[in-house]
Amino acid sequence: MAVEEVRIKNKMKRQQVIADIKDQKNKERHKMRKQREKHERENPELKEQRLEQNVPNTIENTRVYDETINQPIEADEDELARFFNTSNEPPKILLTTNVNAKKKAYEFANILIEVLPNVTFVKRKFGFKLKEIVEFCNNRNYTDLVIINEDKKVVTGLTFIHLPEGPTFYFKISSFVEVQKIVGHGRPTSHIPELILNNFHTRLGQTVGRLFQSIFPKNPDFEGRQVITLHNQRDYIFFRRHRYIFRNEKRVGLQELGPQFTMKLQRLQRGVKEETEWEHTPEMDKEKKKFHL
Amino acid sequence: MRLLVACEDSGSIKEVLCEKGSDTSVQNARQPSFVDQHLSEGFRQRVEIMTLLEGGNRLVAARANGELQLVKISEDENSAILTEKGEQMDIKAKKLNIESSLEGLFNEAKMIDIHKGSKKRSRPYDGFCSVSVAHPLQNVLLCATKSGMVHVIEVKNDKLIKLASHEVKGPLDFAQVYDLGRNSKTLTFAYGGEENLVKICRLISRFSKLETVWEAKNVKNDRLDLKVPIWPTQLRFFETSSENDARKSQEKCDFEFVTLTRYGQFRIYKTLHGRKPLLSKSLVEKVEFTPQMAMCHSAITTAGNIRAKLSQELSFLASDSKKNIYQFDSNARLLGKIGAGDVTGCATFVSVHENKYVLEGGLDRYVRIFDLKTRKCVTKVYIGSKVNSVIMLDDEPIPYPSDGPEYSKKRSVNKLTEEEDKQDDEEMWGRLQDNDKKRNKPRTAST
């Protein structure tokens, strides 16, 4: 008898009967699973077959069709070279905050100094326009300008301006976890980390991926065994930093170095904050299965 | 429809053959039949402006490295366009050949000074801001650069010959040729830009002399008595409303035109009336406009001017630096937006084709065609590169060898034959009458 068919007027009795039915069903299911496990242990092909047939529908694999996915980037080497640093120089980054920044912004800057390579922090002062700052940077051969945005004592955003000609990216920052809060965290070394970029598939995603590629040098120090992961899932980019160790041929040990934070692309502009190439709007959130990165 | 699209990333001109209703962003919609790349020269040499010459089989492409190319469009006999089923279509691809080119039209040194006073944050490089045919001199082109170089170029025997070069005050955002007059000896044009008020100039004695005929004045200070920033980005001439014929009016310096500024002010000027605008209206507050303005009118000249008087029925399109494309009427009233919700990047190119279609291309790497009347998207094609310019060569439907792709057919609605239709009608009437009786019965009983 199914749960819906129980028509006992006494509520206590009804609850009891339904609980019994459910309990029985659970037991049956556990039994079935145990048996299936036993069969599959004897015959591993069965498991493979079952997993192949039963693929659950997720938001990711039912995403809205996007024709830009996995298409080659249409640009010659010239343009790539323009984006990546020419003449194979390592990137040179200037880090600053918004005007009138509070303690949190400087704390975040301290963390970013450890993460970003070849970075100089400059305290932001009144009276300099962005155009002037960009000019100063260009004269000193900086390749990127990173601005931390803090609002009401919370770090809310990060702006990446690729110099000298842009583009400009603005990311929202959320779910920031300090290094000290991560259980079992390690201490990072000054080695150039390896970079893992996950799931940047669309044309916009590839542009974002290339931004991170251009920020970190292309010759990582493998002896440092440090990895920075930028994992994109549902347009949120997760930042993680680990140290790995090969314990034996099959097992790899991971130690998190921290910090953790999540970025979400809000705006992509051409040049130094000129025309908008792409901007997140609240209407985009209506469609749950449409992803832009 | 056959389109030519100037792509930024690869510096090429793409040819797109598509049908009305094609949409690459929908998997099972109709797809463009053919996309091919021509004259790919790289990002630094990207095509910024394309101008179609008289006849439609020659094109002038202005590249970002200061090169002007005369390109011949011909049919490629060896090409074979296949349908999805693999059948060959009776339509041929186009072949683009560079006939002649002209280099060194820029003045890069001047841009450094211009950048110091500019409100733009990123350093601008010199580029072409307009290449247009000087009607009625069919074979003469006027091309202006952002730094303020104005070149007069003749197209003779498939060659580009520079007749004269002049320097005007930069920076320039537009140089609009006056092609409503019939005087074939002089060439009149207007220019303007950032902190550079609209000026009307005339090239005389075989283009060797340049004289400024008229200069605009800035509008009154605002209510805080601050100077209103100057930045006209587009200008279109109209026929004058006074009695003079076109030739006389040109001699008398009688012009009527409208301008659009970067800060979204729409201004109407009449030179006989004065140097200040007759009307200055703000279109949308706090919005930066791109130098794009497309007039929706049935009598538009090759340079984009309107062979009619300024009237109520005129409307124009303008795009802002975010993602909106607006349509306004001549009273600066917003009529509606085009492509709202679909366009995600700034529209760097907007134009109206034969008062019927709106061609749009932008930073979101799509080319869209809208119906001007309904403002609905007719065609949407992913180009894979930022778009600088779009030209529609023809809007004829593509002749498919068979009935065309299957998905293009709409699902046929089960149509009833005439007899069935009649029968259906009678049944319906019968049922209605029955209902009527039933309803009337209790009423009569109660009364």
XYZ file of C-alpha atoms in Angstrom:
740
model
C 0.000 0.000 0.000
C 1.393 3.372 -0.962
C 1.536 6.316 1.356
C -1.152 8.212 -0.538
C -3.620 5.383 -0.193
C -3.651 5.415 3.577
C -7.033 6.815 4.541
C -7.208 6.436 8.272
C -9.035 9.233 9.995
C -7.159 8.957 13.260
C -4.078 11.107 12.794
C -1.835 9.263 15.248
C -2.681 5.911 13.758
C -2.212 7.255 10.253
C 1.223 8.620 11.074
C 2.261 5.368 12.561
C 1.109 3.360 9.561
C 2.836 5.701 7.155
C 6.050 5.552 9.167
C 5.928 1.784 9.005
C 5.428 1.816 5.263
C 8.338 4.159 4.756
C 10.569 2.130 6.993
C 9.780 -0.967 5.017
C 10.500 0.764 1.757
C 13.833 2.019 3.030
C 14.796 -1.426 4.114
C 13.907 -2.822 0.744
C 15.977 -0.200 -0.972
C 18.993 -0.827 1.221
C 18.706 -4.496 0.555
C 18.481 -3.911 -3.178
C 21.536 -1.683 -3.106
C 23.544 -4.172 -1.116
C 22.697 -6.887 -3.554
C 23.505 -4.682 -6.508
C 26.816 -3.818 -4.947
C 27.582 -7.463 -4.501
C 26.752 -8.213 -8.125
C 28.768 -5.296 -9.340
C 31.758 -6.280 -7.239
C 31.746 -9.650 -8.914
C 31.161 -8.127 -12.308
C 32.505 -4.538 -12.579
C 31.141 -4.143 -16.104
C 27.647 -3.962 -14.683
C 28.544 -0.876 -12.700
C 30.039 0.841 -15.689
C 26.967 0.034 -17.690
C 24.672 1.353 -14.984
C 26.623 4.593 -14.619
C 26.612 5.037 -18.354
C 22.868 4.660 -18.564
C 21.839 6.698 -15.556
C 23.280 10.127 -16.109
C 21.433 12.579 -13.900
C 20.322 15.840 -15.446
C 22.212 18.747 -13.946
C 21.997 22.430 -14.696
C 25.432 22.203 -16.265
C 24.676 19.473 -18.743
C 21.331 20.959 -19.697
C 22.743 24.428 -20.260
C 21.322 26.614 -22.997
C 23.004 26.141 -26.363
C 25.834 28.576 -26.982
C 27.425 28.544 -30.415
C 30.628 30.140 -29.166
C 31.614 27.126 -27.054
C 34.788 25.353 -28.164
C 35.219 27.469 -31.249
C 38.758 28.527 -32.024
C 39.610 32.105 -31.112
C 39.652 34.149 -34.242
C 42.736 36.217 -33.823
C 46.164 35.949 -35.238
C 49.320 35.713 -33.170
C 49.657 39.442 -33.336
C 46.614 40.043 -31.241
C 47.485 37.328 -28.747
C 50.918 38.792 -28.433
C 49.363 42.141 -27.741
C 47.342 40.647 -24.952
C 50.074 38.514 -23.485
C 53.131 40.443 -22.639
C 55.273 41.075 -25.614
C 58.935 40.080 -25.724
C 58.317 37.415 -23.090
C 58.822 39.738 -20.152
C 57.242 38.674 -16.887
C 54.103 40.579 -15.990
C 54.532 43.663 -13.834
C 51.497 44.498 -11.758
C 50.527 47.605 -9.853
C 48.111 46.993 -7.012
C 46.099 49.748 -5.421
C 42.775 50.309 -3.709
C 39.860 52.635 -4.120
C 40.137 56.174 -2.761
C 39.665 56.415 1.011
C 40.028 52.692 1.583
C 39.633 51.123 5.005
C 41.574 48.420 6.840
C 39.864 45.498 5.094
C 41.060 46.675 1.702
C 44.662 46.802 2.888
C 44.365 43.384 4.449
C 43.074 42.020 1.163
C 45.908 43.796 -0.616
C 48.393 42.031 1.676
C 46.947 38.712 0.627
C 46.982 39.596 -3.071
C 50.628 40.671 -2.822
C 51.452 37.096 -1.873
C 49.332 35.663 -4.675
C 50.162 37.883 -7.640
C 53.662 37.770 -9.118
C 55.942 40.804 -9.474
C 53.487 43.129 -7.782
C 53.934 46.592 -6.305
C 51.417 48.037 -3.909
C 50.825 51.766 -4.010
C 48.582 53.557 -1.569
C 45.827 55.349 -3.409
C 45.757 59.074 -2.831
C 43.249 61.765 -3.566
C 43.508 63.858 -6.660
C 44.650 61.372 -9.275
C 42.290 60.391 -12.013
C 42.335 56.927 -13.502
C 43.654 58.343 -16.759
C 46.662 59.777 -14.932
C 47.287 56.572 -12.991
C 47.235 54.608 -16.232
C 49.698 57.060 -17.747
C 52.082 56.707 -14.783
C 51.862 52.937 -15.108
C 52.513 53.029 -18.834
C 55.595 55.168 -18.315
C 56.914 52.587 -15.849
C 56.137 49.616 -18.090
C 53.489 48.025 -15.927
C 51.472 45.387 -17.724
C 48.466 45.273 -15.427
C 46.706 47.505 -12.963
C 44.666 45.864 -10.224
C 42.315 47.940 -8.098
C 40.661 46.596 -4.970
C 37.205 47.957 -4.369
C 36.059 48.193 -0.774
C 32.683 49.448 0.331
C 31.518 49.873 3.928
C 34.519 47.907 5.248
C 33.877 44.916 2.988
C 35.952 44.049 -0.068
C 33.392 43.905 -2.864
C 35.244 43.945 -6.135
C 38.411 43.681 -8.158
C 39.226 45.600 -11.329
C 41.857 44.289 -13.723
C 43.063 46.733 -16.342
C 45.420 45.332 -18.901
C 47.885 48.004 -19.956
C 48.421 49.888 -22.162
C 45.244 49.395 -24.167
C 42.851 47.419 -22.040
C 40.550 45.556 -21.787
C 39.108 46.205 -18.326
C 37.487 43.484 -16.222
C 35.436 44.075 -13.125
C 34.746 41.146 -10.814
C 32.502 40.944 -7.803
C 34.209 39.290 -4.806
C 32.366 37.096 -2.341
C 32.871 34.198 0.114
C 36.297 35.323 1.166
C 38.002 32.978 3.624
C 41.230 34.006 5.286
C 44.209 31.691 5.362
C 44.021 31.298 9.149
C 40.451 30.038 8.971
C 41.354 27.128 6.706
C 42.012 23.997 8.725
C 45.380 22.420 8.005
C 46.562 25.211 5.759
C 50.171 25.408 4.694
C 52.513 28.303 4.186
C 53.086 29.427 0.625
C 56.572 29.816 -0.803
C 57.661 32.455 -3.270
C 57.792 30.034 -6.198
C 55.846 30.912 -9.314
C 52.738 28.760 -9.128
C 51.218 26.603 -11.809
C 47.839 27.698 -13.091
C 44.740 25.591 -13.664
C 41.882 27.178 -15.552
C 38.704 25.143 -15.512
C 35.599 25.455 -17.650
C 36.246 28.664 -19.527
C 34.464 27.576 -22.673
C 32.573 30.388 -24.342
C 34.205 33.243 -26.219
C 33.744 35.504 -23.196
C 35.089 32.764 -20.931
C 38.166 32.413 -23.091
C 38.821 36.137 -22.810
C 38.569 35.901 -19.029
C 40.822 32.852 -19.017
C 43.375 34.708 -21.061
C 43.374 37.522 -18.544
C 44.490 35.130 -15.812
C 46.964 33.506 -18.162
C 48.530 36.854 -18.865
C 48.768 37.768 -15.176
C 50.730 34.706 -14.104
C 54.108 34.000 -15.722
C 54.188 31.145 -18.156
C 57.240 29.462 -16.605
C 56.128 28.045 -13.256
C 58.666 26.761 -10.711
C 57.707 23.104 -10.563
C 59.848 22.495 -7.503
C 57.504 24.745 -5.532
C 54.624 22.321 -6.287
C 52.130 25.126 -5.864
C 49.003 25.386 -7.933
C 46.486 28.169 -8.326
C 43.121 26.923 -9.505
C 40.525 29.144 -11.109
C 37.493 26.984 -11.478
C 34.471 28.324 -13.274
C 31.125 26.851 -12.401
C 27.854 28.523 -13.307
C 29.684 31.794 -14.028
C 31.249 31.909 -10.569
C 35.027 31.667 -10.584
C 36.466 29.934 -7.527
C 39.970 30.843 -6.490
C 41.939 28.188 -4.600
C 45.630 27.639 -3.919
C 47.179 24.291 -3.092
C 50.445 22.474 -2.702
C 50.547 18.967 -4.068
C 52.776 15.987 -3.406
C 52.968 12.700 -5.231
C 52.800 10.124 -2.448
C 53.161 7.166 -4.780
C 52.292 6.352 -8.395
C 48.593 6.612 -7.766
C 47.980 8.932 -4.851
C 48.426 12.658 -4.697
C 48.332 14.635 -1.488
C 46.902 18.149 -1.428
C 47.444 20.843 1.119
C 45.451 24.026 0.865
C 47.457 27.232 1.141
C 44.599 29.696 0.967
C 43.022 32.145 0.698
C 39.698 31.203 -0.810
C 37.412 33.588 -2.587
C 34.852 33.625 -5.350
C 34.737 36.039 -8.249
C 31.908 36.821 -10.601
C 32.392 38.782 -13.786
C 30.251 41.892 -13.770
C 31.620 43.902 -16.624
C 34.087 43.701 -19.473
C 35.035 46.960 -21.137
C 37.151 47.822 -24.100
C 40.179 50.033 -23.504
C 40.506 51.623 -20.085
C 36.861 51.652 -19.025
C 35.486 52.725 -22.405
C 32.719 50.978 -24.326
C 31.107 47.999 -22.637
C 31.754 44.653 -24.265
C 29.669 42.660 -21.851
C 27.846 43.564 -18.671
C 25.938 41.452 -16.219
C 22.328 42.540 -15.824
C 19.761 41.242 -13.349
C 17.647 39.981 -16.276
C 20.369 37.472 -17.062
C 19.645 35.693 -13.782
C 16.111 34.890 -14.901
C 17.307 32.093 -17.083
C 18.853 29.545 -14.737
C 20.434 27.421 -17.429
C 22.143 30.116 -19.438
C 25.804 30.623 -18.625
C 28.058 33.223 -20.116
C 31.539 31.979 -19.241
C 20.866 38.312 -48.060
C 24.538 38.834 -48.664
C 26.563 40.786 -46.159
C 30.123 41.988 -45.966
C 31.357 42.372 -42.411
C 34.572 44.104 -41.378
C 36.044 42.086 -38.498
C 38.330 43.569 -35.906
C 40.093 40.566 -34.371
C 41.425 39.061 -37.578
C 41.437 42.217 -39.670
C 39.443 40.548 -42.395
C 36.277 41.134 -44.361
C 33.787 38.321 -43.942
C 31.158 37.409 -46.439
C 27.943 36.079 -44.961
C 25.133 34.510 -46.930
C 22.057 34.138 -44.835
C 18.346 33.898 -45.109
C 15.735 35.913 -43.272
C 15.121 34.144 -39.994
C 18.636 32.744 -39.580
C 19.784 32.628 -35.996
C 23.026 31.012 -34.960
C 22.231 31.214 -31.262
C 19.353 28.744 -31.599
C 20.496 25.251 -32.387
C 17.564 24.132 -34.521
C 16.876 27.424 -36.250
C 17.965 28.214 -39.751
C 21.711 28.782 -40.001
C 23.598 31.037 -42.418
C 24.438 29.147 -45.596
C 27.926 30.443 -46.018
C 30.531 32.415 -44.112
C 33.917 33.069 -45.630
C 36.908 35.227 -44.816
C 38.625 37.588 -47.263
C 41.705 39.811 -47.092
C 42.755 38.834 -43.587
C 45.634 41.083 -42.549
C 45.652 40.905 -38.753
C 44.459 43.049 -35.897
C 46.802 45.977 -36.510
C 45.567 46.274 -40.082
C 41.892 45.836 -39.302
C 39.300 47.388 -41.584
C 37.595 50.293 -39.823
C 35.338 51.701 -42.507
C 33.948 50.209 -45.687
C 32.351 52.398 -48.333
C 30.627 50.957 -51.339
C 31.230 52.890 -54.555
C 28.707 53.578 -57.298
C 27.667 50.403 -59.066
C 28.161 48.233 -56.038
C 31.083 46.235 -57.361
C 33.870 48.286 -55.865
C 34.562 49.047 -52.275
C 36.942 51.284 -50.396
C 38.303 49.744 -47.204
C 40.020 52.000 -44.682
C 42.438 50.083 -42.478
C 43.732 50.985 -39.031
C 47.339 51.267 -40.198
C 46.490 54.217 -42.427
C 46.028 52.274 -45.597
C 43.188 52.901 -47.993
C 42.382 50.027 -50.320
C 40.285 49.878 -53.430
C 38.726 46.434 -53.493
C 36.965 44.940 -56.458
C 34.086 42.608 -55.728
C 33.547 39.951 -58.338
C 31.972 36.551 -58.496
C 34.241 33.659 -57.752
C 33.539 31.173 -60.524
C 35.438 28.360 -58.861
C 33.552 28.555 -55.613
C 30.976 25.977 -54.736
C 28.561 26.573 -51.915
C 27.001 23.411 -50.620
C 23.798 23.025 -48.724
C 23.621 20.927 -45.598
C 22.588 17.941 -47.682
C 25.671 18.368 -49.837
C 23.922 19.700 -52.920
C 25.519 22.512 -54.830
C 23.676 25.807 -54.864
C 23.389 28.026 -57.940
C 24.854 30.915 -56.044
C 28.518 31.829 -56.130
C 30.739 33.285 -53.469
C 32.345 36.660 -53.983
C 35.976 37.277 -54.668
C 37.643 40.375 -53.252
C 40.725 41.701 -55.011
C 42.799 44.665 -53.969
C 43.152 46.837 -57.035
C 45.105 49.661 -55.539
C 46.117 51.005 -52.176
C 47.281 54.233 -50.655
C 49.364 54.485 -47.486
C 50.580 57.078 -45.046
C 47.400 59.045 -44.503
C 47.774 59.394 -40.730
C 49.435 61.889 -38.459
C 50.217 59.869 -35.343
C 52.292 62.595 -33.676
C 49.295 64.858 -33.357
C 47.348 62.241 -31.416
C 49.688 62.497 -28.408
C 48.797 66.170 -27.941
C 45.142 65.417 -28.523
C 45.203 62.691 -25.894
C 46.429 65.115 -23.220
C 43.292 67.201 -23.453
C 40.945 64.332 -24.142
C 38.429 62.841 -21.775
C 39.116 59.382 -23.155
C 41.206 57.306 -20.783
C 42.927 54.979 -23.177
C 45.412 56.412 -25.598
C 43.822 56.801 -28.994
C 45.617 55.947 -32.194
C 44.969 57.773 -35.389
C 42.213 56.239 -37.437
C 39.815 57.007 -40.192
C 36.636 58.719 -39.080
C 34.977 58.975 -42.446
C 35.443 57.896 -46.026
C 32.684 59.136 -48.259
C 31.923 59.750 -51.892
C 31.760 63.427 -52.792
C 28.560 63.482 -54.756
C 28.015 64.644 -57.515
C 31.715 64.046 -58.156
C 31.273 60.317 -58.327
C 34.904 59.381 -58.487
C 36.156 61.684 -55.742
C 36.435 60.518 -52.149
C 36.811 62.618 -49.064
C 38.564 60.840 -46.263
C 39.227 62.313 -42.861
C 41.270 61.006 -39.945
C 40.845 61.464 -36.227
C 43.973 63.623 -36.015
C 42.487 66.161 -38.436
C 43.944 65.167 -41.793
C 41.556 65.624 -44.705
C 42.461 63.937 -47.967
C 40.785 64.234 -51.332
C 41.261 61.065 -53.301
C 40.316 60.309 -56.850
C 39.405 56.893 -58.130
C 40.701 56.786 -61.686
C 41.252 53.697 -63.824
C 40.977 51.413 -60.794
C 43.610 53.423 -58.960
C 43.511 55.653 -55.937
C 45.227 58.970 -56.519
C 45.668 61.548 -53.779
C 44.656 64.942 -55.159
C 45.131 67.090 -52.085
C 45.728 66.915 -48.345
C 44.728 69.466 -45.780
C 44.995 69.736 -42.053
C 42.137 70.961 -39.910
C 41.816 71.382 -36.180
C 41.628 68.006 -34.492
C 40.402 65.787 -33.054
C 37.744 64.797 -35.508
C 34.833 62.508 -34.820
C 33.135 62.993 -38.148
C 33.531 64.681 -41.502
C 30.262 64.843 -43.348
C 30.181 65.659 -47.053
C 27.423 67.978 -48.275
C 26.018 66.199 -51.302
C 22.666 67.892 -51.680
C 23.964 70.647 -53.930
C 24.683 70.334 -57.608
C 27.840 72.375 -57.762
C 30.424 69.984 -59.107
C 33.470 72.188 -58.682
C 33.596 72.686 -54.968
C 33.410 70.177 -52.203
C 31.679 71.209 -49.008
C 31.916 69.275 -45.795
C 31.382 69.710 -42.090
C 33.553 68.400 -39.303
C 33.754 68.421 -35.531
C 34.930 66.439 -32.557
C 35.891 66.597 -28.914
C 36.182 70.282 -27.889
C 35.987 71.044 -31.583
C 32.831 72.843 -32.627
C 31.075 72.074 -35.876
C 32.695 73.852 -38.809
C 31.660 73.901 -42.435
C 34.506 74.021 -44.937
C 34.785 74.313 -48.666
C 37.523 72.990 -50.921
C 37.957 75.214 -53.932
C 40.169 75.609 -57.001
C 40.568 71.930 -57.628
C 40.614 71.055 -53.944
C 43.875 72.887 -53.388
C 42.427 75.541 -51.067
C 40.435 75.005 -47.936
C 38.312 77.771 -46.481
C 36.091 77.696 -43.452
C 32.671 78.996 -44.393
C 30.843 78.755 -41.145
C 31.578 77.907 -37.538
C 29.129 77.003 -34.818
C 29.010 78.555 -31.378
C 28.598 76.630 -28.178
C 25.230 76.703 -26.447
C 24.603 78.931 -23.450
C 26.151 78.003 -20.135
C 24.039 75.750 -17.969
C 22.101 76.899 -14.927
C 25.206 76.734 -12.739
C 26.867 79.025 -15.302
C 29.285 76.302 -16.321
C 30.414 75.683 -19.856
C 28.576 72.871 -21.604
C 31.182 70.403 -22.883
C 31.559 70.250 -26.646
C 31.706 66.934 -28.434
C 29.646 66.575 -31.589
C 29.921 63.050 -32.940
C 27.604 62.972 -35.930
C 26.062 65.418 -38.360
C 23.492 65.103 -41.139
C 22.529 67.764 -43.671
C 18.976 68.515 -44.748
C 17.569 70.441 -47.634
C 17.017 74.021 -46.668
C 13.510 75.179 -46.076
C 14.104 78.620 -47.620
C 13.150 79.340 -51.223
C 16.692 79.253 -52.627
C 17.647 76.434 -54.892
C 20.447 74.204 -53.719
C 23.175 75.928 -55.667
C 22.316 79.363 -54.466
C 21.965 78.215 -50.928
C 25.441 76.794 -51.005
C 26.868 80.070 -52.209
C 24.936 81.996 -49.651
C 26.049 79.612 -46.960
C 22.566 78.451 -46.156
C 22.685 75.048 -44.531
C 20.417 73.099 -42.272
C 21.671 70.148 -40.320
C 21.275 68.147 -37.157
C 24.031 66.972 -34.841
C 24.323 64.392 -32.135
C 26.821 64.818 -29.319
C 28.561 62.256 -27.175
C 26.566 63.445 -24.178
C 23.332 62.728 -26.005
C 22.298 66.218 -27.079
C 20.365 66.421 -30.297
C 20.802 69.803 -31.983
C 19.215 71.425 -34.994
C 21.182 74.160 -36.731
C 20.142 76.619 -39.410
C 23.076 78.685 -40.566
C 20.848 81.550 -41.693
C 19.349 81.672 -38.255
C 22.595 81.994 -36.370
C 25.643 80.198 -35.097
C 23.947 78.693 -32.089
C 21.582 75.766 -32.496
C 17.913 76.382 -33.094
C 17.066 73.542 -30.768
C 19.155 71.554 -28.329
C 17.580 68.670 -26.519
C 19.008 66.022 -24.289
C 18.010 62.580 -25.524
C 18.749 60.407 -22.515
C 20.330 61.619 -19.293
C 23.724 60.387 -18.158
C 24.373 58.226 -21.184
C 27.431 58.370 -23.396
C 26.643 57.955 -27.066
C 28.880 56.328 -29.626
C 29.545 58.114 -32.893
C 26.743 56.255 -34.630
C 23.660 57.877 -36.050
C 21.473 56.338 -38.711
C 18.613 58.219 -40.297
C 15.381 56.445 -41.124
C 14.095 58.181 -44.229
C 13.236 57.178 -47.758
C 15.391 59.817 -49.485
C 18.899 59.386 -48.182
C 21.965 60.255 -50.235
C 25.106 58.142 -50.439
C 26.810 60.243 -47.789
C 23.854 59.796 -45.453
C 22.272 63.222 -45.843
C 18.548 63.645 -46.309
C 17.116 65.011 -49.504
C 14.098 66.446 -47.747
C 13.188 69.135 -45.300
C 13.444 68.549 -41.603
C 10.016 67.241 -40.675
C 8.121 65.386 -38.043
C 8.092 61.973 -39.668
C 11.860 61.646 -39.602
C 13.411 59.378 -37.027
C 16.952 58.318 -36.282
C 18.869 55.600 -34.493
C 21.655 56.169 -32.023
C 23.617 53.744 -29.874
C 25.169 54.297 -26.468
C 28.430 53.002 -25.044
C 26.674 50.317 -23.007
C 24.358 48.175 -25.093
C 21.292 50.167 -26.078
C 20.214 51.220 -29.529
C 17.563 53.911 -29.361
C 15.172 55.196 -31.936
C 14.189 58.859 -31.576
C 11.946 61.094 -33.606
C 12.927 64.574 -34.765
C 11.587 66.058 -31.524
C 14.125 63.984 -29.594
C 11.355 61.830 -28.181
C 12.230 58.197 -27.562
C 10.229 55.934 -29.878
C 11.706 52.680 -28.669
C 14.767 50.525 -28.317
C 16.112 48.047 -30.808
C 17.409 44.667 -29.724
C 16.784 45.292 -26.029
C 17.643 42.221 -23.988
C 19.434 40.483 -26.828
C 22.353 42.787 -27.547
C 24.947 42.463 -24.775
C 27.761 44.673 -26.032
C 28.109 48.188 -27.315
C 26.867 48.519 -30.897
C 29.850 49.875 -32.797
C 28.006 49.927 -36.088
C 24.395 50.884 -36.767
C 22.998 51.716 -40.180
C 19.722 51.618 -42.034
C 19.499 49.756 -45.329
C 16.966 51.221 -47.771
C 14.668 52.377 -44.998
C 13.778 48.751 -44.389
C 16.426 46.965 -42.354
C 18.683 48.023 -39.512
C 22.160 46.526 -39.717
C 23.833 46.245 -36.355
C 27.216 44.897 -35.358
C 29.101 45.341 -32.158
C 31.456 44.211 -29.481
C 29.367 41.138 -28.683
C 30.592 39.619 -31.960
C 27.176 39.292 -33.558
C 25.723 40.864 -36.650
C 22.020 41.419 -36.355
C 19.475 42.610 -38.860
C 16.302 44.183 -37.541
C 13.122 45.096 -39.310
C 12.900 48.864 -39.040
C 9.130 48.992 -38.729
C 8.590 46.300 -36.134
C 12.066 46.613 -34.483
C 12.192 42.813 -34.383
C 15.358 40.841 -35.005
C 15.188 39.212 -38.431
C 18.633 37.668 -38.615
C 21.335 37.050 -36.052
C 24.714 35.692 -37.052
C 27.694 34.981 -34.820
C 30.739 36.396 -36.565
C 33.416 35.364 -34.070
C 35.050 38.744 -34.090
C 34.178 42.266 -33.069
C 32.402 44.048 -35.873
C 33.529 47.396 -37.282
C 31.340 47.791 -40.326
C 28.582 45.962 -42.186
C 27.457 46.311 -45.782
C 24.415 44.596 -47.253
C 25.148 43.758 -50.868
C 21.661 42.457 -51.613
C 18.619 41.253 -49.735
C 17.474 38.687 -52.241
C 16.506 35.287 -50.899
C 18.980 32.473 -51.470
C 17.934 30.083 -54.242
C 18.103 26.654 -52.689
C 18.312 23.766 -55.187
C 15.631 21.718 -53.467
C 13.000 23.017 -51.107
C 15.651 24.139 -48.689
C 16.486 22.818 -45.282
C 13.697 20.990 -43.560
C 13.727 22.978 -40.368
C 12.972 26.107 -42.296
C 9.456 24.958 -43.020
C 6.874 25.897 -40.513
C 4.787 23.137 -39.101
C 1.746 22.963 -41.379
C -1.448 23.616 -39.545
C -4.172 21.068 -40.249
C -6.278 22.994 -42.648
C -9.929 22.056 -43.119
C -11.429 21.756 -46.543
C -14.240 24.129 -47.457
C -16.989 21.561 -46.862
C -15.597 20.587 -43.521
C -15.343 24.210 -42.673
C -19.020 24.794 -43.486
C -20.066 21.750 -41.546
C -18.027 22.910 -38.635
C -19.711 26.298 -38.765
C -23.199 24.789 -38.799
C -22.390 22.570 -35.870
C -21.136 25.578 -34.000
C -24.322 27.557 -34.714
C -26.442 24.637 -33.657
C -24.581 24.368 -30.401
C -24.896 28.066 -29.739
C -28.633 27.999 -30.400
C -29.026 25.067 -28.022
C -27.185 26.974 -25.378
C -29.416 29.954 -25.949
C -32.546 27.879 -25.471
C -31.259 26.343 -22.317
C -30.335 29.693 -20.903
C -33.625 31.298 -21.855
C -35.788 28.595 -20.371
C -35.275 29.227 -16.660
C -35.433 32.935 -17.240
C -38.855 32.731 -18.848
C -39.965 30.450 -16.058
C -38.936 32.917 -13.402
C -40.625 35.888 -15.063
